Amino acid sequence: MQLRYNYRAYPDAPQRRALASAFGCARVVWNDCLRDRKEAHAAGLPYVTSAELSRLRITQAKRTEERAWLADVSAVVLQQSLRDLDAAYKNFFDSLKGRRQGRKVGPPRYKSKKDTRQSIRLNTNAFSLKDNGKVYVAKVGNLKVKWSRRLPAAPTSLTVTKDSSSRYFLSFVVDTDPDLLPGLESDAGIDLGLSAFAVLSDGRKIDSPRFLRRAEKKLKRLQRELSRKAKGSKNRAKARIKVARQHARVADRRRDWHHKASTQLIRDNQAVYVEDLAVSGLGRTRLAKSVYDAGWSAFVGMLQYKAAFYGRTFAKVDRAFPSSQLCSACGFRNGPKPLQIRKWTCEACGAAHDRDHNAARNVLFEGRRIVAAGRAETLNACGAPVRRVHVPAQRVEAGSPRKDQTTQAGIPGP
């Protein structure tokens, strides 16, 4: 399977200028190729192939006066930008034809130099790992990297990213074998919430850290300072960086907490079952800030790929499953209940239930039934089974390796 490992990079001033040039050239190639395909579609002409675009917008463009500066960056950066555009079109066409799972994907859009995130992608021909711990990037130089861990294998691709707070990251994609954990007898159903981040079927509760709520006071102050700066001034740019860095700290803390909590759950249980919540729908309610502060989607995604990596069982229970209405003792359906009802008594058997604990137990029973039936998920709202999807390389850093892990593959470490 594929995993993605992120590391913080610290380029010096010349390297930052070289990376800025690479970001700009990749963006120009993307926009030029996208414009050609849109104009051909509007004129009723055939779809412009990648080979034709590579010849016109990369090879021949370097020989013109308007695009001569494309030769200042590695050709791999330009070619990978064109491949990324092809992948975006493929996802769009597959989504139109129903070949792609999940939400509908729109057509590719133009990129702007004002985008908060800039990136380039490289294959093994344009980067290498040095013995001194630095990473060589073609026509950029040797980048200083903070190695938080060793790579388990030789990387197959590298993505250099600059985020909104002007931080640089190196993201390596690594092909590695699953690291199977010893088998266990325990399994867990998880009910996600806001008052408590998660309630497990055995009664344990995981408190919600509320990272955004805790940082709101400072964020409000920084946002007020930003709003008072004149647009286009250098002081406004400095204030924007301060706001972006504070948001980045909140996101980093949340991501780190998600990794630790998800890894602990996967290691402690042979099977993990969780309810598939409609996060995008809840994000349009009055609870939107709290919902996005919890980060349920990212947490469930981590559980899914870590279960595949460590050899655990993972299943989603459909959001239409009435986990809060069923009695986990006798199975009697007691009907819907408003959110303010946190405890209730079953009318059939008289069992007293905590709302969240009862829902977690029902998720556990439904998850066991799903696995026993051989499905990855419950039926969707239309009554059709949802197929198991391939787990791609995650954009966030992979989980922490075990202490006795010995696979190092000779990759330089800290």
Coordinates of C-alpha atoms in Angstrom, one line a residue:
M1 CA 0.0 0.0 0.0
Q2 CA 1.0 3.6 -0.4
L3 CA 1.7 6.0 2.5
R4 CA 2.6 9.6 2.5
Y5 CA 5.2 11.1 4.9
N6 CA 5.4 14.8 5.5
Y7 CA 8.5 16.7 6.7
R8 CA 9.2 20.3 7.4
A9 CA 11.7 21.9 5.0
Y10 CA 13.8 25.1 5.6
P11 CA 15.0 26.5 2.3
D12 CA 17.3 29.5 2.3
A13 CA 16.6 32.7 0.4
P14 CA 18.0 31.6 -3.0
Q15 CA 16.2 28.3 -2.7
R16 CA 12.9 30.1 -1.8
R17 CA 13.3 32.1 -5.0
A18 CA 14.0 29.0 -7.0
L19 CA 10.9 27.3 -5.5
A20 CA 8.8 30.4 -6.2
S21 CA 9.9 30.2 -9.8
A22 CA 9.1 26.5 -10.0
F23 CA 5.6 27.1 -8.5
G24 CA 5.0 29.8 -11.1
C25 CA 6.1 27.8 -14.1
A26 CA 4.1 24.8 -13.1
R27 CA 1.0 27.1 -12.7
V28 CA 1.6 28.7 -16.1
V29 CA 1.9 25.3 -17.8
W30 CA -1.3 24.1 -16.1
N31 CA -3.3 27.3 -17.1
D32 CA -1.9 27.2 -20.7
C33 CA -2.9 23.6 -21.2
L34 CA -6.3 24.0 -19.6
R35 CA -7.0 27.1 -21.8
D36 CA -6.1 25.1 -25.0
R37 CA -8.5 22.3 -24.0
K38 CA -11.3 24.7 -23.1
E39 CA -11.0 26.6 -26.3
A40 CA -10.9 23.4 -28.3
H41 CA -14.1 22.2 -26.6
A42 CA -15.8 25.5 -27.2
A43 CA -14.9 25.4 -30.9
G44 CA -16.2 21.8 -31.2
L45 CA -12.7 20.4 -31.9
P46 CA -11.4 17.1 -30.7
Y47 CA -9.9 16.7 -27.2
V48 CA -6.3 17.9 -27.2
T49 CA -4.0 15.1 -26.3
S50 CA -1.2 15.3 -23.7
A51 CA 1.5 14.7 -26.3
E52 CA 0.3 17.7 -28.3
L53 CA 0.1 19.9 -25.3
S54 CA 3.6 18.8 -24.1
R55 CA 5.0 19.7 -27.5
L56 CA 3.3 23.1 -27.8
R57 CA 3.2 24.4 -24.2
I58 CA 6.5 23.0 -22.9
T59 CA 9.0 22.1 -25.6
Q60 CA 8.2 24.8 -28.2
A61 CA 7.2 27.4 -25.5
K62 CA 10.7 27.4 -24.1
R63 CA 12.0 28.6 -27.5
T64 CA 9.7 31.6 -27.6
E65 CA 10.5 35.0 -26.0
E66 CA 7.3 35.0 -23.9
R67 CA 8.0 31.7 -22.3
A68 CA 11.8 31.4 -22.4
W69 CA 11.9 31.4 -18.5
L70 CA 10.3 28.0 -18.5
A71 CA 13.8 26.6 -19.1
D72 CA 14.9 27.9 -15.7
V73 CA 13.1 25.1 -13.8
S74 CA 13.4 21.4 -14.1
A75 CA 11.5 19.9 -17.1
V76 CA 10.1 17.2 -14.7
V77 CA 8.1 19.9 -12.8
L78 CA 6.4 21.0 -16.1
Q79 CA 5.7 17.5 -17.2
Q80 CA 4.2 16.5 -13.8
S81 CA 2.0 19.6 -13.9
L82 CA 0.6 18.4 -17.2
R83 CA 0.1 14.9 -15.8
D84 CA -1.8 16.4 -12.8
L85 CA -4.1 18.2 -15.3
D86 CA -4.7 14.8 -17.0
A87 CA -5.6 13.3 -13.7
A88 CA -8.0 16.1 -12.9
Y89 CA -9.8 15.6 -16.2
K90 CA -9.9 11.9 -15.7
N91 CA -11.5 12.3 -12.3
F92 CA -14.0 14.7 -13.8
F93 CA -15.0 12.4 -16.7
D94 CA -15.2 9.3 -14.3
S95 CA -17.4 11.3 -12.0
L96 CA -19.8 12.2 -14.9
K97 CA -20.0 8.6 -16.0
G98 CA -20.5 7.2 -12.5
R99 CA -17.2 5.4 -12.4
R100 CA -15.9 7.4 -9.4
Q101 CA -17.1 6.9 -5.9
G102 CA -18.1 9.8 -3.6
R103 CA -19.2 13.3 -4.3
K104 CA -19.3 14.7 -7.9
V105 CA -16.0 16.2 -9.1
G106 CA -16.1 19.4 -11.1
P107 CA -13.9 20.3 -14.1
P108 CA -10.3 21.6 -13.6
R109 CA -10.0 25.3 -12.8
Y110 CA -7.4 27.9 -13.5
K111 CA -4.7 28.4 -10.8
S112 CA -3.7 31.8 -9.4
K113 CA -0.5 33.0 -7.9
K114 CA -2.6 34.3 -5.0
D115 CA -3.7 30.8 -4.0
T116 CA -2.8 30.1 -0.4
R117 CA -1.2 26.8 -1.3
Q118 CA 1.5 26.4 -4.0
S119 CA 3.0 23.0 -4.9
I120 CA 5.1 21.1 -7.4
R121 CA 5.4 17.4 -7.9
L122 CA 8.6 15.5 -8.8
N123 CA 9.5 11.9 -9.7
T124 CA 12.7 10.1 -8.8
N125 CA 14.5 11.7 -11.8
A126 CA 14.4 15.1 -10.2
F127 CA 15.2 14.5 -6.5
S128 CA 17.4 12.4 -4.3
L129 CA 18.2 11.8 -0.6
K130 CA 21.7 12.8 0.5
D131 CA 23.8 11.0 3.1
N132 CA 24.0 14.2 5.2
G133 CA 20.2 14.2 5.6
K134 CA 19.4 16.9 3.0
V135 CA 17.1 16.4 0.0
Y136 CA 18.4 17.5 -3.5
V137 CA 15.7 19.0 -5.7
A138 CA 16.7 19.6 -9.4
K139 CA 17.5 23.3 -10.1
V140 CA 16.7 24.2 -6.4
G141 CA 19.5 22.7 -4.5
N142 CA 20.0 20.7 -1.3
L143 CA 17.1 21.5 1.1
K144 CA 17.5 21.3 4.8
V145 CA 14.8 18.9 6.2
K146 CA 13.7 18.2 9.8
W147 CA 13.5 14.4 9.8
S148 CA 10.9 13.5 12.5
R149 CA 11.2 9.8 11.5
R150 CA 12.9 7.5 9.0
L151 CA 11.2 6.6 5.8
P152 CA 10.3 2.9 5.7
A153 CA 11.3 2.5 2.1
A154 CA 12.7 4.5 -0.9
P155 CA 10.2 7.1 -2.0
T156 CA 8.6 7.0 -5.4
S157 CA 7.6 10.7 -5.7
L158 CA 8.0 14.0 -3.9
T159 CA 5.7 17.0 -3.5
V160 CA 7.1 20.3 -2.4
T161 CA 4.4 22.5 -0.8
K162 CA 4.2 26.0 0.5
D163 CA 1.2 26.7 2.7
S164 CA -0.6 29.9 3.5
S165 CA 1.7 30.6 6.5
S166 CA 4.8 30.5 4.3
R167 CA 5.9 27.1 5.6
Y168 CA 7.5 24.6 3.3
F169 CA 6.9 20.8 3.4
L170 CA 8.3 17.8 1.6
S171 CA 5.8 15.0 1.1
F172 CA 7.1 11.6 0.1
V173 CA 5.0 8.8 -1.3
V174 CA 6.3 5.4 -0.2
D175 CA 5.2 1.9 -1.3
T176 CA 5.4 -0.3 1.8
D177 CA 3.9 -3.6 3.0
P178 CA 1.3 -3.6 5.8
D179 CA 2.7 -3.7 9.3
L180 CA 0.4 -6.4 10.7
L181 CA -0.2 -6.2 14.5
P182 CA -0.9 -9.3 16.7
G183 CA -4.5 -10.4 16.7
L184 CA -6.9 -9.3 19.5
E185 CA -10.3 -10.5 20.6
S186 CA -11.7 -7.0 21.3
D187 CA -13.7 -4.8 18.9
A188 CA -15.2 -1.4 19.4
G189 CA -18.2 0.6 18.1
I190 CA -17.7 4.4 18.1
D191 CA -20.3 7.1 18.4
L192 CA -18.9 10.5 17.4
G193 CA -20.3 13.6 19.0
L194 CA -19.7 17.2 20.2
S195 CA -20.0 17.1 24.0
A196 CA -17.7 14.1 23.9
F197 CA -15.6 13.6 20.8
A198 CA -16.2 9.8 20.8
V199 CA -18.1 7.3 23.1
L200 CA -16.9 3.7 22.8
S201 CA -19.2 0.7 23.1
D202 CA -17.4 -0.3 26.3
G203 CA -18.5 2.9 28.0
R204 CA -15.2 4.9 27.7
K205 CA -15.4 8.5 26.6
I206 CA -12.9 10.5 24.6
D207 CA -13.1 14.2 25.5
S208 CA -13.3 16.7 22.7
P209 CA -10.1 18.9 22.8
R210 CA -11.9 21.8 21.0
F211 CA -8.7 23.3 19.6
L212 CA -10.4 26.1 17.6
R213 CA -12.5 27.2 20.5
R214 CA -9.5 27.4 22.8
A215 CA -7.7 29.6 20.2
E216 CA -10.6 31.8 19.4
K217 CA -9.6 34.6 21.7
K218 CA -6.2 35.1 20.1
L219 CA -7.6 34.5 16.6
K220 CA -10.2 37.3 17.1
R221 CA -7.5 39.7 18.2
L222 CA -5.3 38.9 15.2
Q223 CA -8.3 39.1 12.8
R224 CA -9.1 42.6 14.2
E225 CA -5.6 43.7 13.7
L226 CA -5.7 42.4 10.1
S227 CA -9.0 44.2 9.3
R228 CA -7.5 47.5 10.4
K229 CA -4.5 47.4 8.0
A230 CA -4.7 49.1 4.6
K231 CA -5.3 46.8 1.7
G232 CA -2.2 46.2 -0.4
S233 CA 0.2 47.4 2.4
K234 CA 3.1 45.4 3.8
N235 CA 1.7 45.6 7.2
R236 CA -1.5 43.9 6.0
A237 CA 0.6 41.1 4.5
K238 CA 2.4 40.7 7.8
A239 CA -0.9 40.6 9.7
R240 CA -2.3 38.0 7.3
I241 CA 0.7 35.8 7.9
K242 CA 0.1 36.0 11.7
V243 CA -3.5 34.9 11.2
A244 CA -2.5 32.1 8.9
R245 CA 0.1 30.8 11.3
Q246 CA -2.4 30.7 14.2
H247 CA -4.8 28.8 12.1
A248 CA -2.0 26.4 11.1
R249 CA -1.2 25.8 14.8
V250 CA -4.8 24.9 15.4
A251 CA -4.8 22.5 12.5
D252 CA -1.5 20.9 13.5
R253 CA -2.7 20.3 17.0
R254 CA -5.9 18.8 15.8
R255 CA -4.1 16.6 13.3
D256 CA -1.6 15.4 15.9
W257 CA -4.4 14.6 18.3
H258 CA -6.3 12.7 15.6
H259 CA -3.3 10.6 14.8
K260 CA -2.6 9.6 18.4
A261 CA -6.3 8.8 19.2
S262 CA -6.8 6.8 15.9
T263 CA -3.6 4.9 16.3
Q264 CA -4.5 4.0 19.9
L265 CA -8.0 2.7 18.9
I266 CA -6.6 0.7 16.0
R267 CA -3.9 -1.0 18.2
D268 CA -6.3 -1.7 21.1
N269 CA -9.0 -3.4 18.9
Q270 CA -9.1 -6.0 16.2
A271 CA -12.2 -4.4 14.6
V272 CA -13.4 -0.8 14.7
Y273 CA -16.9 0.3 13.5
V274 CA -18.0 3.9 13.2
E275 CA -21.1 5.7 11.9
D276 CA -20.8 7.5 8.6
L277 CA -21.9 11.1 9.5
A278 CA -23.2 13.7 7.0
V279 CA -20.5 16.2 8.0
S280 CA -21.1 18.5 5.0
G281 CA -24.8 18.7 5.9
L282 CA -24.1 19.4 9.6
G283 CA -21.6 22.1 8.4
R284 CA -24.6 24.1 7.2
T285 CA -26.3 24.3 10.6
R286 CA -25.7 26.4 13.7
L287 CA -23.3 23.7 14.9
A288 CA -21.0 24.3 12.0
K289 CA -18.0 25.7 13.9
S290 CA -18.1 22.9 16.5
V291 CA -18.5 20.2 13.8
Y292 CA -15.5 21.4 11.8
D293 CA -13.5 21.9 15.0
A294 CA -14.0 18.2 15.8
G295 CA -12.8 17.1 12.4
W296 CA -14.8 13.9 12.2
S297 CA -14.0 13.2 8.5
A298 CA -10.3 13.4 9.0
F299 CA -10.4 11.2 12.0
V300 CA -12.5 8.5 10.2
G301 CA -10.2 8.6 7.2
M302 CA -7.2 8.0 9.6
L303 CA -9.0 5.0 11.1
Q304 CA -9.7 3.6 7.7
Y305 CA -6.2 3.7 6.3
K306 CA -4.5 2.7 9.6
A307 CA -6.8 -0.3 9.8
A308 CA -5.7 -1.4 6.4
F309 CA -2.0 -0.8 7.3
Y310 CA -2.1 -2.6 10.6
G311 CA -4.3 -5.5 9.4
R312 CA -7.4 -4.5 11.4
T313 CA -11.1 -4.7 10.4
F314 CA -12.9 -1.4 9.7
A315 CA -16.5 -0.8 8.6
K316 CA -18.8 2.2 8.3
V317 CA -22.4 2.0 9.5
D318 CA -24.8 4.0 7.3
R319 CA -25.9 7.4 8.6
A320 CA -29.6 6.2 8.2
F321 CA -29.1 3.5 10.7
P322 CA -31.2 4.4 13.8
S323 CA -28.5 4.0 16.4
S324 CA -30.1 6.4 18.8
Q325 CA -33.5 4.9 18.6
L326 CA -32.8 1.2 19.2
C327 CA -32.5 -0.4 22.6
S328 CA -29.1 -2.1 22.7
A329 CA -30.4 -4.6 25.2
C330 CA -33.6 -5.9 23.5
G331 CA -33.5 -4.3 20.1
F332 CA -36.8 -2.4 20.5
R333 CA -37.1 0.7 18.4
N334 CA -38.2 3.5 20.8
G335 CA -38.6 6.2 18.1
P336 CA -36.7 9.5 17.4
K337 CA -35.5 11.7 20.3
P338 CA -34.5 15.3 20.4
L339 CA -30.8 16.1 21.2
Q340 CA -31.6 17.4 24.7
I341 CA -32.6 13.9 25.8
R342 CA -29.3 12.3 26.9
K343 CA -30.8 9.4 29.0
W344 CA -33.9 7.3 28.4
T345 CA -35.5 4.1 29.5
C346 CA -36.7 1.4 27.1
E347 CA -40.4 0.9 27.1
A348 CA -40.1 -2.8 26.3
C349 CA -37.4 -4.1 28.7
G350 CA -37.1 -1.2 31.1
A351 CA -33.3 -0.9 30.5
A352 CA -31.9 2.6 31.3
H353 CA -29.6 3.9 28.6
D354 CA -27.1 6.7 28.2
R355 CA -27.9 8.1 24.7
D356 CA -24.3 8.0 23.4
H357 CA -23.3 4.7 25.0
N358 CA -26.4 3.0 23.7
A359 CA -25.7 4.4 20.2
A360 CA -22.1 3.1 20.3
R361 CA -23.3 -0.4 21.3
N362 CA -25.8 -0.4 18.4
V363 CA -23.0 0.7 16.0
L364 CA -20.9 -2.2 17.3
F365 CA -23.7 -4.7 16.7
E366 CA -24.4 -3.3 13.2
G367 CA -20.7 -3.3 12.4
R368 CA -20.4 -7.0 13.3
R369 CA -23.4 -7.8 11.1
I370 CA -21.9 -5.9 8.2
V371 CA -18.6 -7.8 8.5
A372 CA -20.4 -11.1 8.8
A373 CA -22.4 -10.3 5.7
G374 CA -19.2 -9.6 3.8
R375 CA -19.9 -6.0 3.0
A376 CA -17.6 -3.0 3.7
E377 CA -20.6 -0.7 4.6
T378 CA -24.3 -0.8 5.1
L379 CA -26.7 -0.1 2.3
N380 CA -26.8 3.5 1.2
A381 CA -30.0 5.6 1.1
C382 CA -31.0 4.2 -2.3
G383 CA -30.7 0.6 -1.0
A384 CA -27.6 -0.2 -3.0
P385 CA -24.5 -1.7 -1.5
V386 CA -21.4 0.5 -1.2
R387 CA -18.3 -1.2 -2.5
R388 CA -15.0 -1.2 -0.7
V389 CA -12.7 1.5 -2.1
H390 CA -9.0 1.5 -2.6
V391 CA -7.1 3.4 0.2
P392 CA -4.8 6.0 -1.5
A393 CA -1.8 7.7 -0.1
Q394 CA -3.0 10.2 2.6
R395 CA -2.2 13.9 2.4
V396 CA -1.4 13.9 6.1
E397 CA 1.5 12.3 7.8
A398 CA 1.3 8.5 8.4
G399 CA 0.9 7.2 11.9
S400 CA 3.7 6.7 14.3
P401 CA 5.7 3.5 13.9
R402 CA 6.0 1.0 16.6
K403 CA 9.1 1.0 18.9
D404 CA 10.3 -2.4 17.7
Q405 CA 10.0 -1.5 14.0
T406 CA 13.3 -2.4 12.2
T407 CA 12.6 -1.6 8.6
Q408 CA 14.7 1.5 7.7
A409 CA 15.8 0.9 4.1
G410 CA 18.9 3.0 4.6
I411 CA 17.0 6.3 4.3
P412 CA 18.8 9.1 6.2
G413 CA 17.1 10.1 9.5
P414 CA 17.5 12.9 12.0

